[in-house]
CSV table of N, CA and C in Angstrom, one decimal:
chain,number,residue,atom,x,y,z
A,798,MET,N,-45.3,-42.0,29.2
A,798,MET,CA,-46.0,-41.3,30.2
A,798,MET,C,-47.5,-41.3,29.9
A,799,ALA,N,-48.2,-41.7,31.0
A,799,ALA,CA,-49.7,-41.7,30.8
A,799,ALA,C,-50.3,-40.5,31.6
A,800,LEU,N,-51.3,-39.9,31.1
A,800,LEU,CA,-51.8,-38.6,31.7
A,800,LEU,C,-53.4,-38.8,31.6
A,801,SER,N,-53.9,-38.6,32.8
A,801,SER,CA,-55.3,-38.5,32.7
A,801,SER,C,-55.8,-37.3,33.5
A,802,GLU,N,-56.9,-36.8,33.0
A,802,GLU,CA,-57.4,-35.5,33.7
A,802,GLU,C,-58.9,-35.6,34.0
A,803,SER,N,-59.4,-35.1,35.1
A,803,SER,CA,-60.8,-35.1,35.2
A,803,SER,C,-61.1,-33.7,35.8
A,804,VAL,N,-62.1,-33.0,35.4
A,804,VAL,CA,-62.5,-31.7,35.8
A,804,VAL,C,-63.9,-31.8,36.2
A,805,ALA,N,-64.3,-31.2,37.5
A,805,ALA,CA,-65.6,-31.4,38.0
A,805,ALA,C,-66.0,-30.0,38.4
A,806,GLY,N,-67.3,-29.6,38.1
A,806,GLY,CA,-67.8,-28.3,38.6
A,806,GLY,C,-69.3,-28.4,38.6
A,807,THR,N,-69.9,-27.8,39.5
A,807,THR,CA,-71.5,-27.9,39.6
A,807,THR,C,-72.1,-26.8,38.7
A,808,ASN,N,-71.5,-25.7,38.6
A,808,ASN,CA,-72.0,-24.6,37.5
A,808,ASN,C,-70.9,-23.7,37.3
A,809,GLU,N,-71.2,-22.6,36.6
A,809,GLU,CA,-70.2,-21.7,36.1
A,809,GLU,C,-69.7,-20.9,37.3
A,810,GLN,N,-70.5,-20.7,38.4
A,810,GLN,CA,-70.2,-19.8,39.4
A,810,GLN,C,-69.2,-20.6,40.4
A,811,THR,N,-69.2,-21.9,40.4
A,811,THR,CA,-68.4,-22.7,41.3
A,811,THR,C,-67.0,-22.9,41.0
A,812,SER,N,-66.2,-23.4,41.9
A,812,SER,CA,-64.8,-23.7,41.6
A,812,SER,C,-64.6,-24.9,41.0
A,813,LEU,N,-63.5,-25.1,40.2
A,813,LEU,CA,-63.2,-26.4,39.6
A,813,LEU,C,-62.3,-27.3,40.5
A,814,ILE,N,-62.5,-28.5,40.5
A,814,ILE,CA,-61.4,-29.4,41.1
A,814,ILE,C,-60.8,-30.2,39.9
A,815,HIS,N,-59.6,-29.9,39.7
A,815,HIS,CA,-58.9,-30.5,38.6
A,815,HIS,C,-57.8,-31.5,39.1
A,816,GLN,N,-57.9,-32.6,38.8
A,816,GLN,CA,-57.0,-33.7,39.2
A,816,GLN,C,-56.2,-34.2,37.9
A,817,VAL,N,-55.0,-34.1,38.1
A,817,VAL,CA,-54.1,-34.9,37.1
A,817,VAL,C,-53.2,-35.8,37.7
A,818,THR,N,-53.3,-37.0,37.2
A,818,THR,CA,-52.4,-38.0,37.6
A,818,THR,C,-51.4,-38.3,36.5
A,819,ARG,N,-50.1,-38.1,37.0
A,819,ARG,CA,-49.0,-38.3,36.0
A,819,ARG,C,-48.2,-39.6,36.5
A,820,LEU,N,-47.9,-40.4,35.5
A,820,LEU,CA,-47.1,-41.5,35.7
A,820,LEU,C,-45.9,-41.3,34.7
A,821,GLN,N,-44.8,-41.4,35.3
A,821,GLN,CA,-43.5,-41.2,34.6
A,821,GLN,C,-42.6,-42.3,34.8
A,822,ASN,N,-41.9,-42.8,33.8
A,822,ASN,CA,-40.9,-43.8,33.9
A,822,ASN,C,-39.5,-43.1,34.0
A,823,ASN,N,-38.9,-43.2,35.1
A,823,ASN,CA,-37.6,-42.6,35.5
A,823,ASN,C,-36.5,-43.6,35.7
A,824,GLU,N,-35.9,-44.0,34.8
A,824,GLU,CA,-34.8,-45.2,34.9
A,824,GLU,C,-35.4,-46.3,35.7
A,825,SER,N,-36.4,-46.8,35.1
A,825,SER,CA,-37.1,-48.0,35.5
A,825,SER,C,-37.9,-47.8,36.9
A,826,ASN,N,-37.9,-46.7,37.5
A,826,ASN,CA,-38.7,-46.4,38.6
A,826,ASN,C,-40.1,-45.6,38.2
A,827,ARG,N,-41.1,-46.1,38.6
A,827,ARG,CA,-42.4,-45.3,38.3
A,827,ARG,C,-42.5,-44.3,39.4
A,828,ILE,N,-42.7,-43.1,38.9
A,828,ILE,CA,-43.0,-41.9,39.9
A,828,ILE,C,-44.5,-41.5,39.6
A,829,ARG,N,-45.2,-41.5,40.7
A,829,ARG,CA,-46.6,-41.2,40.6
A,829,ARG,C,-46.8,-40.0,41.5
A,830,SER,N,-47.5,-39.0,40.9
A,830,SER,CA,-47.8,-37.8,41.6
A,830,SER,C,-49.1,-37.3,41.3
A,831,ASN,N,-50.0,-36.9,42.3
A,831,ASN,CA,-51.4,-36.5,42.0
A,831,ASN,C,-51.3,-34.9,42.1
A,832,VAL,N,-51.9,-34.2,41.2
A,832,VAL,CA,-52.0,-32.8,41.2
A,832,VAL,C,-53.4,-32.5,41.4
A,833,ASP,N,-53.8,-31.8,42.6
A,833,ASP,CA,-55.1,-31.3,42.9
A,833,ASP,C,-55.1,-29.8,42.8
A,834,ILE,N,-55.8,-29.2,42.1
A,834,ILE,CA,-55.9,-27.8,42.0
A,834,ILE,C,-57.4,-27.5,42.4
A,835,ALA,N,-57.7,-27.1,43.5
A,835,ALA,CA,-59.1,-26.8,44.0
A,835,ALA,C,-59.3,-25.3,44.3
A,836,ASN,N,-60.6,-25.0,44.4
A,836,ASN,CA,-60.9,-23.6,44.8
A,836,ASN,C,-60.4,-22.7,43.8
A,837,ARG,N,-60.5,-23.0,42.4
A,837,ARG,CA,-60.0,-22.0,41.4
A,837,ARG,C,-61.2,-21.7,40.5
A,838,SER,N,-61.5,-20.6,40.2
A,838,SER,CA,-62.6,-20.2,39.2
A,838,SER,C,-62.0,-20.9,37.9
A,839,HIS,N,-62.9,-20.8,36.9
A,839,HIS,CA,-62.6,-21.5,35.6
A,839,HIS,C,-61.2,-21.1,35.1
A,840,ASN,N,-60.4,-20.4,35.7
A,840,ASN,CA,-59.1,-20.1,35.1
A,840,ASN,C,-58.1,-20.7,36.0
A,841,LEU,N,-57.5,-21.7,35.3
A,841,LEU,CA,-56.4,-22.5,36.0
A,841,LEU,C,-55.0,-21.9,35.9
A,842,ASN,N,-54.9,-20.7,35.3
A,842,ASN,CA,-53.6,-20.0,35.2
A,842,ASN,C,-53.1,-19.6,36.5
A,843,ASN,N,-53.9,-19.4,37.5
A,843,ASN,CA,-53.4,-19.1,39.0
A,843,ASN,C,-53.0,-20.2,39.8
A,844,ALA,N,-53.1,-21.3,39.3
A,844,ALA,CA,-52.7,-22.5,40.1
A,844,ALA,C,-51.3,-22.5,40.6
A,845,ILE,N,-51.0,-22.3,41.9
A,845,ILE,CA,-49.7,-22.3,42.4
A,845,ILE,C,-49.2,-23.7,42.6
A,846,LEU,N,-47.8,-23.8,42.6
A,846,LEU,CA,-47.2,-25.1,42.6
A,846,LEU,C,-46.8,-25.4,44.1
A,847,ARG,N,-47.6,-26.3,44.7
A,847,ARG,CA,-47.3,-26.7,46.1
A,847,ARG,C,-46.5,-28.0,46.1
A,848,LEU,N,-45.7,-28.3,47.2
A,848,LEU,CA,-44.9,-29.5,47.1
A,848,LEU,C,-45.7,-30.7,46.8
A,849,ASP,N,-47.0,-30.9,47.3
A,849,ASP,CA,-47.6,-32.1,46.9
A,849,ASP,C,-48.2,-32.1,45.6
A,850,GLN,N,-48.0,-31.1,44.8
A,850,GLN,CA,-48.6,-31.0,43.5
A,850,GLN,C,-47.7,-31.1,42.2
A,851,TYR,N,-46.3,-31.2,42.5
A,851,TYR,CA,-45.4,-31.2,41.4
A,851,TYR,C,-45.1,-32.6,40.9
A,852,ALA,N,-44.7,-32.7,39.7
A,852,ALA,CA,-44.2,-34.0,39.1
A,852,ALA,C,-43.0,-33.6,38.3
A,853,LEU,N,-42.0,-34.4,38.2
A,853,LEU,CA,-40.9,-34.2,37.3
A,853,LEU,C,-41.6,-33.9,35.9
A,854,GLY,N,-41.1,-32.7,35.3
A,854,GLY,CA,-41.6,-32.5,34.0
A,854,GLY,C,-42.7,-31.4,34.0
A,855,THR,N,-43.2,-31.1,35.1
A,855,THR,CA,-44.3,-30.1,35.3
A,855,THR,C,-43.7,-28.7,34.7
A,856,ARG,N,-44.6,-28.1,33.8
A,856,ARG,CA,-44.2,-26.9,33.2
A,856,ARG,C,-44.7,-25.7,34.1
A,857,VAL,N,-43.9,-24.8,34.4
A,857,VAL,CA,-44.1,-23.7,35.3
A,857,VAL,C,-43.7,-22.4,35.0
A,858,VAL,N,-44.3,-21.4,35.5
A,858,VAL,CA,-44.1,-19.9,35.4
A,858,VAL,C,-44.0,-19.3,36.7
A,859,ARG,N,-43.6,-18.1,36.7
A,859,ARG,CA,-43.6,-17.2,38.0
A,859,ARG,C,-44.9,-17.4,38.8
A,860,GLY,N,-44.8,-17.5,40.2
A,860,GLY,CA,-46.0,-17.5,41.0
A,860,GLY,C,-46.1,-16.3,41.7
A,861,PRO,N,-47.0,-16.3,42.8
A,861,PRO,CA,-47.5,-15.2,43.4
A,861,PRO,C,-46.5,-14.6,44.4
A,862,GLU,N,-45.6,-15.3,44.8
A,862,GLU,CA,-44.4,-14.8,45.6
A,862,GLU,C,-43.1,-14.7,45.0
A,863,TRP,N,-43.0,-14.6,43.7
A,863,TRP,CA,-41.8,-14.5,43.0
A,863,TRP,C,-41.0,-13.3,43.5
A,864,LYS,N,-39.7,-13.4,43.8
A,864,LYS,CA,-38.9,-12.3,44.3
A,864,LYS,C,-37.5,-12.4,43.7
A,865,TRP,N,-37.3,-13.1,42.4
A,865,TRP,CA,-36.1,-13.5,41.9
A,865,TRP,C,-35.8,-12.6,40.7
A,866,GLN,N,-36.3,-11.4,40.6
A,866,GLN,CA,-36.0,-10.5,39.3
A,866,GLN,C,-36.2,-11.3,38.0
A,867,LYS,N,-35.2,-11.3,37.2
A,867,LYS,CA,-35.3,-12.0,35.9
A,867,LYS,C,-34.6,-13.3,35.8
A,868,GLN,N,-34.3,-14.0,37.0
A,868,GLN,CA,-33.9,-15.2,37.0
A,868,GLN,C,-34.4,-16.3,36.1
A,869,ASP,N,-35.8,-16.1,35.9
A,869,ASP,CA,-36.5,-17.0,34.9
A,869,ASP,C,-36.4,-16.6,33.4
A,870,GLY,N,-35.7,-15.4,33.2
A,870,GLY,CA,-35.6,-14.9,31.9
A,870,GLY,C,-36.5,-13.7,31.6
A,871,GLY,N,-37.5,-13.5,32.7
A,871,GLY,CA,-38.5,-12.4,32.5
A,871,GLY,C,-39.8,-12.9,32.6
A,872,GLU,N,-40.8,-12.0,32.9
A,872,GLU,CA,-42.2,-12.4,33.0
A,872,GLU,C,-42.8,-13.1,31.7
A,873,GLY,N,-43.5,-14.2,32.1
A,873,GLY,CA,-43.9,-15.0,31.0
A,873,GLY,C,-43.1,-16.1,30.5
A,874,HIS,N,-41.8,-16.1,30.9
A,874,HIS,CA,-40.9,-17.3,30.4
A,874,HIS,C,-41.3,-18.6,31.2
A,875,VAL,N,-41.1,-19.7,30.6
A,875,VAL,CA,-41.5,-21.0,31.0
A,875,VAL,C,-40.4,-21.9,31.4
A,876,GLY,N,-40.4,-22.6,32.5
A,876,GLY,CA,-39.5,-23.7,32.9
A,876,GLY,C,-40.1,-25.0,33.1
A,877,THR,N,-39.2,-26.0,33.5
A,877,THR,CA,-39.6,-27.3,33.7
A,877,THR,C,-39.0,-27.8,35.0
A,878,VAL,N,-39.9,-28.4,35.9
A,878,VAL,CA,-39.4,-29.1,37.1
A,878,VAL,C,-38.5,-30.2,36.7
A,879,GLN,N,-37.3,-30.1,37.2
A,879,GLN,CA,-36.3,-31.1,36.8
A,879,GLN,C,-35.9,-32.0,38.1
A,880,SER,N,-36.0,-31.6,39.2
A,880,SER,CA,-35.9,-32.5,40.4
A,880,SER,C,-36.5,-31.9,41.7
A,881,ILE,N,-36.5,-32.8,42.8
A,881,ILE,CA,-37.0,-32.3,44.1
A,881,ILE,C,-35.8,-32.1,44.9
A,882,GLU,N,-35.4,-31.0,45.4
A,882,GLU,CA,-34.3,-30.8,46.1
A,882,GLU,C,-34.4,-31.2,47.6
A,883,ASN,N,-35.5,-30.9,48.2
A,883,ASN,CA,-35.7,-31.2,49.6
A,883,ASN,C,-37.2,-31.1,49.8
A,884,ASN,N,-37.6,-31.2,51.2
A,884,ASN,CA,-39.0,-31.1,51.4
A,884,ASN,C,-39.8,-29.8,51.1
A,885,ASP,N,-39.1,-28.9,50.8
A,885,ASP,CA,-39.8,-27.5,50.5
A,885,ASP,C,-39.3,-26.8,49.2
A,886,LYS,N,-38.5,-27.5,48.4
A,886,LYS,CA,-37.9,-26.9,47.2
A,886,LYS,C,-38.0,-27.9,46.0
A,887,VAL,N,-38.1,-27.2,44.8
A,887,VAL,CA,-37.9,-28.0,43.6
A,887,VAL,C,-36.9,-27.2,42.7
A,888,SER,N,-36.3,-28.0,41.9
A,888,SER,CA,-35.3,-27.5,41.0
A,888,SER,C,-36.0,-27.3,39.7
A,889,VAL,N,-35.8,-26.0,39.0
A,889,VAL,CA,-36.5,-25.8,37.7
A,889,VAL,C,-35.3,-25.4,36.8
A,890,VAL,N,-35.4,-25.9,35.5
A,890,VAL,CA,-34.6,-25.4,34.4
A,890,VAL,C,-35.4,-24.6,33.4
A,891,TRP,N,-35.2,-23.3,33.2
A,891,TRP,CA,-35.8,-22.5,32.5
A,891,TRP,C,-35.4,-22.7,31.0
A,892,ASP,N,-36.4,-22.5,30.1
A,892,ASP,CA,-36.3,-22.8,28.7
A,892,ASP,C,-35.0,-22.1,28.0
A,893,TYR,N,-34.6,-21.0,28.6
A,893,TYR,CA,-33.4,-20.4,28.1
A,893,TYR,C,-32.1,-21.0,28.7
A,894,GLY,N,-32.3,-22.0,29.6
A,894,GLY,CA,-30.9,-22.7,30.1
A,894,GLY,C,-30.5,-22.7,31.5
A,895,GLN,N,-31.0,-21.5,32.2
A,895,GLN,CA,-30.6,-21.4,33.5
A,895,GLN,C,-31.3,-22.3,34.5
A,896,SER,N,-30.9,-22.8,35.5
A,896,SER,CA,-31.6,-23.6,36.5
A,896,SER,C,-31.4,-23.0,37.9
A,897,ALA,N,-32.4,-23.2,38.8
A,897,ALA,CA,-32.3,-22.8,40.2
A,897,ALA,C,-33.4,-23.5,41.0
A,898,ASN,N,-33.2,-23.3,42.3
A,898,ASN,CA,-34.2,-24.0,43.2
A,898,ASN,C,-35.3,-23.0,43.7
A,899,TYR,N,-36.5,-23.4,43.9
A,899,TYR,CA,-37.6,-22.6,44.1
A,899,TYR,C,-38.5,-23.1,45.3
A,900,ARG,N,-39.0,-22.2,46.1
A,900,ARG,CA,-39.9,-22.6,47.2
A,900,ARG,C,-41.2,-23.0,46.7
A,901,CYS,N,-41.7,-24.1,47.5
A,901,CYS,CA,-43.1,-24.6,47.1
A,901,CYS,C,-43.8,-25.1,48.3
A,902,GLN,N,-43.4,-24.8,49.5
A,902,GLN,CA,-44.1,-25.3,50.7
A,902,GLN,C,-44.8,-24.2,51.6
A,903,THR,N,-44.1,-23.3,52.1
A,903,THR,CA,-44.7,-22.1,52.9
A,903,THR,C,-44.7,-20.9,52.0
A,904,HIS,N,-43.9,-20.8,51.0
A,904,HIS,CA,-43.9,-19.8,50.0
A,904,HIS,C,-44.1,-20.3,48.6
A,905,TYR,N,-44.7,-19.6,47.8
A,905,TYR,CA,-45.0,-20.1,46.5
A,905,TYR,C,-44.4,-19.3,45.3
A,906,ASP,N,-43.2,-19.7,44.9
A,906,ASP,CA,-42.5,-18.9,43.8
A,906,ASP,C,-43.1,-19.4,42.4
A,907,LEU,N,-43.6,-20.5,42.2
A,907,LEU,CA,-44.0,-20.9,41.0
A,907,LEU,C,-45.6,-21.2,41.0
A,908,ARG,N,-46.0,-21.3,39.6
A,908,ARG,CA,-47.4,-21.7,39.4
A,908,ARG,C,-47.4,-22.6,38.2
A,909,ILE,N,-48.3,-23.5,38.1
A,909,ILE,CA,-48.4,-24.5,37.0
A,909,ILE,C,-48.9,-23.6,35.7
A,910,LEU,N,-48.2,-23.9,34.7
A,910,LEU,CA,-48.5,-23.4,33.4
A,910,LEU,C,-49.8,-24.1,32.7
A,911,ASP,N,-50.8,-23.4,32.4
A,911,ASP,CA,-51.9,-23.9,31.8
A,911,ASP,C,-51.9,-23.5,30.3
A,912,ASN,N,-51.5,-24.5,29.5
A,912,ASN,CA,-51.4,-24.3,28.1
A,912,ASN,C,-52.4,-25.0,27.3
A,913,SER,N,-53.4,-25.5,28.0
A,913,SER,CA,-54.4,-26.1,27.2
A,913,SER,C,-55.2,-25.2,26.3
A,914,ALA,N,-55.9,-25.9,25.3
A,914,ALA,CA,-56.6,-25.1,24.3
A,914,ALA,C,-57.8,-24.3,25.0
A,915,THR,N,-58.1,-23.2,24.6
A,915,THR,CA,-59.3,-22.5,25.2
A,915,THR,C,-60.3,-22.5,24.3
């Protein structure tokens, strides 16, 4: 998997534009997905996961419209996007083993995990 990142901002008061291009090899098929996270202050922890921003293998946590109690194992637990179920849902497997489908088009159940060094 190749991963390239670019971050642009004009000063500390402006928002970042963060683009991640992921290339994955999935049984001889190349999957290409661009992740654009715009209008975020320097904290990318609040980046919601929209349908056009996911890639298989994206690490996620609860998003701003989470309503599924402890289905994820509880606040702060991490999961991985395992498939695209239809045009407004993705399937996530949580690190503790359970999997479920989540909204990512008109409602935002997930956000991208920012685990980069600070």
